[in-house]
């Protein structure tokens, strides 16, 4: 009887218990909504299919047996090495799998690595050329978007993946928010560049641009520094000095008022004697 009550209690608690997310633990609970929006775009949204062709619809028919089967678009597991953050790979990554190199031999582990190349890209907003490591798909996407800046600004964070691309995107948005000051020497060029790219600012607020492109630990470190600056202790000597200055100013004002009263009385006495 007691065991059945315990099981019923456990079932009831399991229904009401909600596991805490990373934004509800410790100092992470103080992260602003702007960073949560970026995190959702970077880690929660599903990236575009790069290494497989997704099938449309919910059901498909087998051409041989005629059996109706559900469509399962399961993405291939990808490996993201540290080197991916030093370049812009266009959504590509390392694939780990097995390869059967001979019909009579067993399959062996194999890694498929994208072909990387060093190239130079131009950013119109930043008014500079950049030497970055890219893949063939990155170059194709830049050409499809008619420019490096358009590619970064139109592509969500979940498809950019690399920190280099995210930092550049944040820098471009900050430059646009400030009115493209790098083209200050050429006002006509500055105006044309701003008019071409200003539409991207409608998707972000200044606070969202400030928190965009930060890693988890960078965001926590920023929150800690802001909290420390807000609660910075004031040395007692500064407080005592401030109180002393206020008292001296108060005494000075009182002495000035008393001398002015004495002068008025003296003037009045002179006038009465005359």
PDB file of C-alpha atoms in Angstrom:
ATOM      1  CA  UNK A   1       0.000   0.000   0.000  1.00  0.00           C
ATOM      2  CA  UNK A   2       2.798   2.376   0.933  1.00  0.00           C
ATOM      3  CA  UNK A   3       4.756   1.534  -2.225  1.00  0.00           C
ATOM      4  CA  UNK A   4       1.728   2.316  -4.417  1.00  0.00           C
ATOM      5  CA  UNK A   5       1.361   5.701  -2.706  1.00  0.00           C
ATOM      6  CA  UNK A   6       5.049   6.427  -3.261  1.00  0.00           C
ATOM      7  CA  UNK A   7       4.744   5.493  -6.943  1.00  0.00           C
ATOM      8  CA  UNK A   8       1.683   7.724  -7.323  1.00  0.00           C
ATOM      9  CA  UNK A   9       3.544  10.600  -5.667  1.00  0.00           C
ATOM     10  CA  UNK A  10       6.551  10.084  -7.952  1.00  0.00           C
ATOM     11  CA  UNK A  11       4.317  10.079 -11.032  1.00  0.00           C
ATOM     12  CA  UNK A  12       2.624  13.287  -9.908  1.00  0.00           C
ATOM     13  CA  UNK A  13       5.955  14.976  -9.201  1.00  0.00           C
ATOM     14  CA  UNK A  14       7.358  13.872 -12.547  1.00  0.00           C
ATOM     15  CA  UNK A  15       4.470  15.608 -14.294  1.00  0.00           C
ATOM     16  CA  UNK A  16       4.934  18.880 -12.421  1.00  0.00           C
ATOM     17  CA  UNK A  17       8.765  18.879 -12.336  1.00  0.00           C
ATOM     18  CA  UNK A  18      10.424  20.960 -15.006  1.00  0.00           C
ATOM     19  CA  UNK A  19      14.117  20.694 -15.661  1.00  0.00           C
ATOM     20  CA  UNK A  20      15.930  23.994 -15.448  1.00  0.00           C
ATOM     21  CA  UNK A  21      17.452  25.369 -18.610  1.00  0.00           C
ATOM     22  CA  UNK A  22      20.911  26.865 -18.825  1.00  0.00           C
ATOM     23  CA  UNK A  23      19.354  30.336 -18.621  1.00  0.00           C
ATOM     24  CA  UNK A  24      17.840  29.590 -15.202  1.00  0.00           C
ATOM     25  CA  UNK A  25      20.991  28.569 -13.330  1.00  0.00           C
ATOM     26  CA  UNK A  26      23.330  30.957 -11.517  1.00  0.00           C
ATOM     27  CA  UNK A  27      24.442  34.170 -13.154  1.00  0.00           C
ATOM     28  CA  UNK A  28      23.026  32.989 -16.493  1.00  0.00           C
ATOM     29  CA  UNK A  29      19.562  33.934 -15.210  1.00  0.00           C
ATOM     30  CA  UNK A  30      20.634  37.593 -15.514  1.00  0.00           C
ATOM     31  CA  UNK A  31      21.418  37.360 -19.234  1.00  0.00           C
ATOM     32  CA  UNK A  32      19.261  39.796 -21.244  1.00  0.00           C
ATOM     33  CA  UNK A  33      16.632  38.824 -23.783  1.00  0.00           C
ATOM     34  CA  UNK A  34      18.888  40.132 -26.555  1.00  0.00           C
ATOM     35  CA  UNK A  35      21.454  37.394 -25.937  1.00  0.00           C
ATOM     36  CA  UNK A  36      18.756  34.736 -25.594  1.00  0.00           C
ATOM     37  CA  UNK A  37      17.534  35.700 -29.061  1.00  0.00           C
ATOM     38  CA  UNK A  38      21.039  35.296 -30.483  1.00  0.00           C
ATOM     39  CA  UNK A  39      21.509  31.958 -28.693  1.00  0.00           C
ATOM     40  CA  UNK A  40      18.235  30.674 -30.146  1.00  0.00           C
ATOM     41  CA  UNK A  41      19.350  31.704 -33.618  1.00  0.00           C
ATOM     42  CA  UNK A  42      22.782  30.121 -33.142  1.00  0.00           C
ATOM     43  CA  UNK A  43      22.117  26.874 -31.250  1.00  0.00           C
ATOM     44  CA  UNK A  44      18.382  26.109 -31.377  1.00  0.00           C
ATOM     45  CA  UNK A  45      17.373  26.766 -34.982  1.00  0.00           C
ATOM     46  CA  UNK A  46      17.982  23.923 -37.410  1.00  0.00           C
ATOM     47  CA  UNK A  47      20.703  24.710 -39.958  1.00  0.00           C
ATOM     48  CA  UNK A  48      20.157  24.299 -43.666  1.00  0.00           C
ATOM     49  CA  UNK A  49      20.767  20.831 -45.107  1.00  0.00           C
ATOM     50  CA  UNK A  50      24.254  20.763 -46.633  1.00  0.00           C
ATOM     51  CA  UNK A  51      25.416  17.127 -46.650  1.00  0.00           C
ATOM     52  CA  UNK A  52      22.090  15.518 -47.555  1.00  0.00           C
ATOM     53  CA  UNK A  53      19.104  16.275 -49.775  1.00  0.00           C
ATOM     54  CA  UNK A  54      15.926  16.613 -47.681  1.00  0.00           C
ATOM     55  CA  UNK A  55      12.791  14.973 -49.059  1.00  0.00           C
ATOM     56  CA  UNK A  56       9.534  16.887 -49.237  1.00  0.00           C
ATOM     57  CA  UNK A  57       6.257  15.753 -47.763  1.00  0.00           C
ATOM     58  CA  UNK A  58       5.476  13.397 -44.897  1.00  0.00           C
ATOM     59  CA  UNK A  59       5.051  10.125 -46.791  1.00  0.00           C
ATOM     60  CA  UNK A  60       6.666   8.370 -49.748  1.00  0.00           C
ATOM     61  CA  UNK A  61       5.928   5.221 -51.710  1.00  0.00           C
ATOM     62  CA  UNK A  62       8.545   2.548 -52.307  1.00  0.00           C
ATOM     63  CA  UNK A  63       9.000   2.099 -56.063  1.00  0.00           C
ATOM     64  CA  UNK A  64       9.648  -1.647 -55.788  1.00  0.00           C
ATOM     65  CA  UNK A  65       7.238  -2.886 -53.110  1.00  0.00           C
ATOM     66  CA  UNK A  66       4.686  -0.082 -53.291  1.00  0.00           C
ATOM     67  CA  UNK A  67       4.743   0.234 -49.522  1.00  0.00           C
ATOM     68  CA  UNK A  68       3.974   3.643 -48.012  1.00  0.00           C
ATOM     69  CA  UNK A  69       6.749   4.815 -45.718  1.00  0.00           C
ATOM     70  CA  UNK A  70       7.185   7.960 -43.600  1.00  0.00           C
ATOM     71  CA  UNK A  71       9.720  10.533 -44.761  1.00  0.00           C
ATOM     72  CA  UNK A  72      12.574  10.843 -42.263  1.00  0.00           C
ATOM     73  CA  UNK A  73      14.913  13.777 -42.856  1.00  0.00           C
ATOM     74  CA  UNK A  74      17.541  12.873 -40.286  1.00  0.00           C
ATOM     75  CA  UNK A  75      20.625  15.121 -40.592  1.00  0.00           C
ATOM     76  CA  UNK A  76      24.057  13.542 -40.752  1.00  0.00           C
ATOM     77  CA  UNK A  77      26.023  13.991 -37.489  1.00  0.00           C
ATOM     78  CA  UNK A  78      28.801  16.519 -38.029  1.00  0.00           C
ATOM     79  CA  UNK A  79      32.083  17.191 -36.253  1.00  0.00           C
ATOM     80  CA  UNK A  80      33.079  20.817 -35.650  1.00  0.00           C
ATOM     81  CA  UNK A  81      36.838  21.076 -35.024  1.00  0.00           C
ATOM     82  CA  UNK A  82      38.406  24.144 -33.441  1.00  0.00           C
ATOM     83  CA  UNK A  83      39.787  25.191 -36.849  1.00  0.00           C
ATOM     84  CA  UNK A  84      36.254  25.896 -38.086  1.00  0.00           C
ATOM     85  CA  UNK A  85      36.209  29.099 -36.014  1.00  0.00           C
ATOM     86  CA  UNK A  86      39.318  30.384 -37.813  1.00  0.00           C
ATOM     87  CA  UNK A  87      37.596  30.412 -41.210  1.00  0.00           C
ATOM     88  CA  UNK A  88      34.190  30.516 -42.900  1.00  0.00           C
ATOM     89  CA  UNK A  89      33.180  27.060 -44.107  1.00  0.00           C
ATOM     90  CA  UNK A  90      29.707  27.886 -45.458  1.00  0.00           C
ATOM     91  CA  UNK A  91      27.873  25.282 -43.357  1.00  0.00           C
ATOM     92  CA  UNK A  92      30.241  22.420 -44.175  1.00  0.00           C
ATOM     93  CA  UNK A  93      31.920  20.351 -41.458  1.00  0.00           C
ATOM     94  CA  UNK A  94      33.773  17.078 -40.896  1.00  0.00           C
ATOM     95  CA  UNK A  95      31.754  13.877 -41.386  1.00  0.00           C
ATOM     96  CA  UNK A  96      32.711  10.733 -39.488  1.00  0.00           C
ATOM     97  CA  UNK A  97      31.614   7.406 -40.932  1.00  0.00           C
ATOM     98  CA  UNK A  98      32.710   4.102 -42.378  1.00  0.00           C
ATOM     99  CA  UNK A  99      34.075   3.295 -45.794  1.00  0.00           C
ATOM    100  CA  UNK A 100      34.339  -0.074 -47.529  1.00  0.00           C
ATOM    101  CA  UNK A 101      37.411   0.272 -49.710  1.00  0.00           C
ATOM    102  CA  UNK A 102      37.348  -3.274 -51.074  1.00  0.00           C
ATOM    103  CA  UNK A 103      34.497  -5.651 -51.764  1.00  0.00           C
ATOM    104  CA  UNK A 104      36.177  -8.462 -49.862  1.00  0.00           C
ATOM    105  CA  UNK A 105      37.361  -6.389 -46.873  1.00  0.00           C
ATOM    106  CA  UNK A 106      35.587  -5.046 -43.835  1.00  0.00           C
ATOM    107  CA  UNK A 107      34.549  -1.433 -43.571  1.00  0.00           C
ATOM    108  CA  UNK A 108      36.941   0.947 -41.823  1.00  0.00           C
ATOM    109  CA  UNK A 109      36.409   4.306 -40.089  1.00  0.00           C
ATOM    110  CA  UNK A 110      36.820   7.304 -42.358  1.00  0.00           C
ATOM    111  CA  UNK A 111      36.628  11.106 -42.051  1.00  0.00           C
ATOM    112  CA  UNK A 112      35.342  13.272 -44.885  1.00  0.00           C
ATOM    113  CA  UNK A 113      36.934  16.716 -44.590  1.00  0.00           C
ATOM    114  CA  UNK A 114      35.882  19.696 -46.754  1.00  0.00           C
ATOM    115  CA  UNK A 115      38.429  21.098 -49.182  1.00  0.00           C
ATOM    116  CA  UNK A 116      39.759  24.323 -47.687  1.00  0.00           C
ATOM    117  CA  UNK A 117      41.356  27.172 -49.587  1.00  0.00           C
ATOM    118  CA  UNK A 118      42.742  30.581 -48.730  1.00  0.00           C
ATOM    119  CA  UNK A 119      41.124  33.503 -50.511  1.00  0.00           C
ATOM    120  CA  UNK A 120      40.574  37.249 -50.206  1.00  0.00           C
ATOM    121  CA  UNK A 121      37.117  38.770 -49.762  1.00  0.00           C
ATOM    122  CA  UNK A 122      36.061  42.410 -49.703  1.00  0.00           C
ATOM    123  CA  UNK A 123      33.730  44.003 -47.186  1.00  0.00           C
ATOM    124  CA  UNK A 124      32.110  47.182 -48.503  1.00  0.00           C
ATOM    125  CA  UNK A 125      30.743  48.246 -45.120  1.00  0.00           C
ATOM    126  CA  UNK A 126      34.071  47.758 -43.335  1.00  0.00           C
ATOM    127  CA  UNK A 127      35.932  49.185 -46.357  1.00  0.00           C
ATOM    128  CA  UNK A 128      38.649  46.532 -46.183  1.00  0.00           C
ATOM    129  CA  UNK A 129      39.905  43.266 -47.705  1.00  0.00           C
ATOM    130  CA  UNK A 130      40.114  40.100 -45.611  1.00  0.00           C
ATOM    131  CA  UNK A 131      42.181  36.962 -46.114  1.00  0.00           C
ATOM    132  CA  UNK A 132      40.111  34.024 -44.833  1.00  0.00           C
ATOM    133  CA  UNK A 133      39.975  30.242 -45.122  1.00  0.00           C
ATOM    134  CA  UNK A 134      36.864  29.183 -47.042  1.00  0.00           C
ATOM    135  CA  UNK A 135      35.345  26.246 -48.871  1.00  0.00           C
ATOM    136  CA  UNK A 136      33.953  26.026 -52.360  1.00  0.00           C
ATOM    137  CA  UNK A 137      30.430  26.322 -50.982  1.00  0.00           C
ATOM    138  CA  UNK A 138      31.335  29.560 -49.197  1.00  0.00           C
ATOM    139  CA  UNK A 139      32.495  31.143 -52.450  1.00  0.00           C
ATOM    140  CA  UNK A 140      29.317  29.952 -54.180  1.00  0.00           C
ATOM    141  CA  UNK A 141      27.126  31.442 -51.439  1.00  0.00           C
ATOM    142  CA  UNK A 142      28.995  34.774 -51.584  1.00  0.00           C
ATOM    143  CA  UNK A 143      28.410  34.920 -55.331  1.00  0.00           C
ATOM    144  CA  UNK A 144      24.756  33.922 -54.926  1.00  0.00           C
ATOM    145  CA  UNK A 145      24.233  36.759 -52.434  1.00  0.00           C
ATOM    146  CA  UNK A 146      26.103  39.258 -54.663  1.00  0.00           C
ATOM    147  CA  UNK A 147      28.689  40.154 -52.054  1.00  0.00           C
ATOM    148  CA  UNK A 148      30.407  39.128 -48.828  1.00  0.00           C
ATOM    149  CA  UNK A 149      28.454  41.568 -46.646  1.00  0.00           C
ATOM    150  CA  UNK A 150      25.083  40.453 -48.038  1.00  0.00           C
ATOM    151  CA  UNK A 151      26.028  36.826 -47.399  1.00  0.00           C
ATOM    152  CA  UNK A 152      26.883  37.438 -43.741  1.00  0.00           C
ATOM    153  CA  UNK A 153      23.882  39.681 -43.059  1.00  0.00           C
ATOM    154  CA  UNK A 154      21.327  37.380 -44.715  1.00  0.00           C
ATOM    155  CA  UNK A 155      22.627  34.104 -43.280  1.00  0.00           C
ATOM    156  CA  UNK A 156      21.445  33.111 -39.778  1.00  0.00           C
ATOM    157  CA  UNK A 157      23.964  32.257 -37.078  1.00  0.00           C
ATOM    158  CA  UNK A 158      23.119  28.537 -37.183  1.00  0.00           C
ATOM    159  CA  UNK A 159      24.409  28.382 -40.783  1.00  0.00           C
ATOM    160  CA  UNK A 160      27.461  30.599 -40.248  1.00  0.00           C
ATOM    161  CA  UNK A 161      28.599  28.470 -37.255  1.00  0.00           C
ATOM    162  CA  UNK A 162      32.133  29.917 -37.020  1.00  0.00           C
ATOM    163  CA  UNK A 163      32.980  32.636 -34.510  1.00  0.00           C
ATOM    164  CA  UNK A 164      34.969  34.524 -37.161  1.00  0.00           C
ATOM    165  CA  UNK A 165      31.848  34.927 -39.312  1.00  0.00           C
ATOM    166  CA  UNK A 166      29.717  35.918 -36.319  1.00  0.00           C
ATOM    167  CA  UNK A 167      32.248  38.505 -35.114  1.00  0.00           C
ATOM    168  CA  UNK A 168      32.461  39.995 -38.617  1.00  0.00           C
ATOM    169  CA  UNK A 169      28.676  40.128 -38.848  1.00  0.00           C
ATOM    170  CA  UNK A 170      28.485  41.942 -35.520  1.00  0.00           C
ATOM    171  CA  UNK A 171      31.181  44.387 -36.649  1.00  0.00           C
ATOM    172  CA  UNK A 172      29.280  45.088 -39.875  1.00  0.00           C
ATOM    173  CA  UNK A 173      26.010  45.689 -37.982  1.00  0.00           C
ATOM    174  CA  UNK A 174      27.786  48.014 -35.543  1.00  0.00           C
ATOM    175  CA  UNK A 175      29.315  49.927 -38.448  1.00  0.00           C
ATOM    176  CA  UNK A 176      25.899  50.317 -40.085  1.00  0.00           C
ATOM    177  CA  UNK A 177      24.347  51.440 -36.804  1.00  0.00           C
ATOM    178  CA  UNK A 178      26.982  54.184 -36.551  1.00  0.00           C
ATOM    179  CA  UNK A 179      26.383  55.320 -40.147  1.00  0.00           C
ATOM    180  CA  UNK A 180      29.437  53.752 -41.874  1.00  0.00           C
ATOM    181  CA  UNK A 181      32.134  56.039 -40.414  1.00  0.00           C
ATOM    182  CA  UNK A 182      34.897  54.214 -42.313  1.00  0.00           C
ATOM    183  CA  UNK A 183      33.686  55.972 -45.488  1.00  0.00           C
ATOM    184  CA  UNK A 184      33.761  59.417 -43.894  1.00  0.00           C
ATOM    185  CA  UNK A 185      36.398  60.600 -46.404  1.00  0.00           C
ATOM    186  CA  UNK A 186      33.958  59.958 -49.262  1.00  0.00           C
ATOM    187  CA  UNK A 187      30.439  61.187 -48.321  1.00  0.00           C
ATOM    188  CA  UNK A 188      28.848  59.953 -51.573  1.00  0.00           C
ATOM    189  CA  UNK A 189      30.218  56.439 -51.091  1.00  0.00           C
ATOM    190  CA  UNK A 190      29.234  56.523 -47.424  1.00  0.00           C
ATOM    191  CA  UNK A 191      25.648  57.413 -48.295  1.00  0.00           C
ATOM    192  CA  UNK A 192      25.344  54.782 -51.060  1.00  0.00           C
ATOM    193  CA  UNK A 193      26.744  51.987 -48.854  1.00  0.00           C
ATOM    194  CA  UNK A 194      24.462  52.912 -45.972  1.00  0.00           C
ATOM    195  CA  UNK A 195      21.401  53.076 -48.224  1.00  0.00           C
ATOM    196  CA  UNK A 196      22.237  49.649 -49.663  1.00  0.00           C
ATOM    197  CA  UNK A 197      22.638  47.842 -46.341  1.00  0.00           C
ATOM    198  CA  UNK A 198      20.449  49.806 -43.900  1.00  0.00           C
ATOM    199  CA  UNK A 199      17.504  47.416 -44.397  1.00  0.00           C
ATOM    200  CA  UNK A 200      19.312  44.794 -42.287  1.00  0.00           C
ATOM    201  CA  UNK A 201      19.181  47.060 -39.223  1.00  0.00           C
ATOM    202  CA  UNK A 202      15.399  46.637 -39.002  1.00  0.00           C
ATOM    203  CA  UNK A 203      15.882  43.080 -37.695  1.00  0.00           C
ATOM    204  CA  UNK A 204      18.049  44.115 -34.740  1.00  0.00           C
ATOM    205  CA  UNK A 205      17.924  46.592 -31.882  1.00  0.00           C
ATOM    206  CA  UNK A 206      21.098  48.307 -30.588  1.00  0.00           C
ATOM    207  CA  UNK A 207      21.067  46.015 -27.548  1.00  0.00           C
ATOM    208  CA  UNK A 208      20.785  42.903 -29.736  1.00  0.00           C
ATOM    209  CA  UNK A 209      23.743  44.069 -31.835  1.00  0.00           C
ATOM    210  CA  UNK A 210      25.747  44.632 -28.651  1.00  0.00           C
ATOM    211  CA  UNK A 211      25.156  41.034 -27.491  1.00  0.00           C
ATOM    212  CA  UNK A 212      25.361  39.431 -30.934  1.00  0.00           C
ATOM    213  CA  UNK A 213      28.223  37.042 -31.675  1.00  0.00           C
ATOM    214  CA  UNK A 214      29.263  36.428 -28.057  1.00  0.00           C
ATOM    215  CA  UNK A 215      30.086  32.921 -26.884  1.00  0.00           C
ATOM    216  CA  UNK A 216      28.463  31.556 -23.746  1.00  0.00           C
ATOM    217  CA  UNK A 217      31.460  32.355 -21.548  1.00  0.00           C
ATOM    218  CA  UNK A 218      31.933  35.807 -23.102  1.00  0.00           C
ATOM    219  CA  UNK A 219      28.293  36.631 -22.324  1.00  0.00           C
ATOM    220  CA  UNK A 220      28.614  35.413 -18.721  1.00  0.00           C
ATOM    221  CA  UNK A 221      31.827  37.394 -18.303  1.00  0.00           C
ATOM    222  CA  UNK A 222      30.107  40.516 -19.629  1.00  0.00           C
ATOM    223  CA  UNK A 223      27.190  40.084 -17.212  1.00  0.00           C
ATOM    224  CA  UNK A 224      29.636  39.635 -14.322  1.00  0.00           C
ATOM    225  CA  UNK A 225      31.533  42.812 -15.264  1.00  0.00           C
ATOM    226  CA  UNK A 226      28.306  44.824 -15.580  1.00  0.00           C
ATOM    227  CA  UNK A 227      27.144  43.541 -12.215  1.00  0.00           C
ATOM    228  CA  UNK A 228      30.494  44.342 -10.634  1.00  0.00           C
ATOM    229  CA  UNK A 229      30.488  47.868 -12.077  1.00  0.00           C
ATOM    230  CA  UNK A 230      26.937  48.470 -10.804  1.00  0.00           C
ATOM    231  CA  UNK A 231      27.776  47.242  -7.304  1.00  0.00           C
ATOM    232  CA  UNK A 232      31.269  48.696  -7.091  1.00  0.00           C
ATOM    233  CA  UNK A 233      32.039  49.588  -3.454  1.00  0.00           C
ATOM    234  CA  UNK A 234      32.799  53.222  -2.697  1.00  0.00           C
ATOM    235  CA  UNK A 235      35.812  53.782  -0.380  1.00  0.00           C
ATOM    236  CA  UNK A 236      34.931  55.425   2.941  1.00  0.00           C
ATOM    237  CA  UNK A 237      37.466  58.212   2.421  1.00  0.00           C
ATOM    238  CA  UNK A 238      35.490  59.373  -0.622  1.00  0.00           C
ATOM    239  CA  UNK A 239      32.259  59.383   1.380  1.00  0.00           C
ATOM    240  CA  UNK A 240      33.862  61.330   4.269  1.00  0.00           C
ATOM    241  CA  UNK A 241      35.480  63.785   1.859  1.00  0.00           C
ATOM    242  CA  UNK A 242      32.122  64.395   0.167  1.00  0.00           C
ATOM    243  CA  UNK A 243      30.380  64.991   3.524  1.00  0.00           C
ATOM    244  CA  UNK A 244      33.156  67.361   4.626  1.00  0.00           C
ATOM    245  CA  UNK A 245      32.916  69.395   1.424  1.00  0.00           C
ATOM    246  CA  UNK A 246      29.130  69.626   1.824  1.00  0.00           C
ATOM    247  CA  UNK A 247      29.494  70.864   5.418  1.00  0.00           C
ATOM    248  CA  UNK A 248      32.115  73.460   4.432  1.00  0.00           C
ATOM    249  CA  UNK A 249      29.923  74.694   1.587  1.00  0.00           C
ATOM    250  CA  UNK A 250      26.961  74.922   3.965  1.00  0.00           C
ATOM    251  CA  UNK A 251      28.979  76.934   6.525  1.00  0.00           C
ATOM    252  CA  UNK A 252      30.279  79.211   3.793  1.00  0.00           C
ATOM    253  CA  UNK A 253      26.776  79.905   2.560  1.00  0.00           C
ATOM    254  CA  UNK A 254      25.621  80.622   6.141  1.00  0.00           C
ATOM    255  CA  UNK A 255      28.529  83.037   6.732  1.00  0.00           C
ATOM    256  CA  UNK A 256      27.782  84.819   3.440  1.00  0.00           C
ATOM    257  CA  UNK A 257      24.129  85.227   4.434  1.00  0.00           C
ATOM    258  CA  UNK A 258      25.076  86.563   7.892  1.00  0.00           C
ATOM    259  CA  UNK A 259      27.521  89.139   6.467  1.00  0.00           C
ATOM    260  CA  UNK A 260      24.902  90.265   3.970  1.00  0.00           C
ATOM    261  CA  UNK A 261      22.396  90.737   6.838  1.00  0.00           C
ATOM    262  CA  UNK A 262      24.915  92.819   8.815  1.00  0.00           C
ATOM    263  CA  UNK A 263      25.588  94.997   5.776  1.00  0.00           C
ATOM    264  CA  UNK A 264      21.865  95.596   5.294  1.00  0.00           C
ATOM    265  CA  UNK A 265      21.413  96.629   8.937  1.00  0.00           C
ATOM    266  CA  UNK A 266      24.366  99.029   8.696  1.00  0.00           C
ATOM    267  CA  UNK A 267      22.972 100.625   5.538  1.00  0.00           C
ATOM    268  CA  UNK A 268      19.606 101.047   7.207  1.00  0.00           C
ATOM    269  CA  UNK A 269      21.126 102.756  10.263  1.00  0.00           C
ATOM    270  CA  UNK A 270      23.023 105.197   8.032  1.00  0.00           C
ATOM    271  CA  UNK A 271      19.861 106.094   6.159  1.00  0.00           C
ATOM    272  CA  UNK A 272      17.885 106.666   9.382  1.00  0.00           C
ATOM    273  CA  UNK A 273      20.565 108.999  10.855  1.00  0.00           C
ATOM    274  CA  UNK A 274      20.603 111.035   7.669  1.00  0.00           C
TER     275      UNK A 274
END
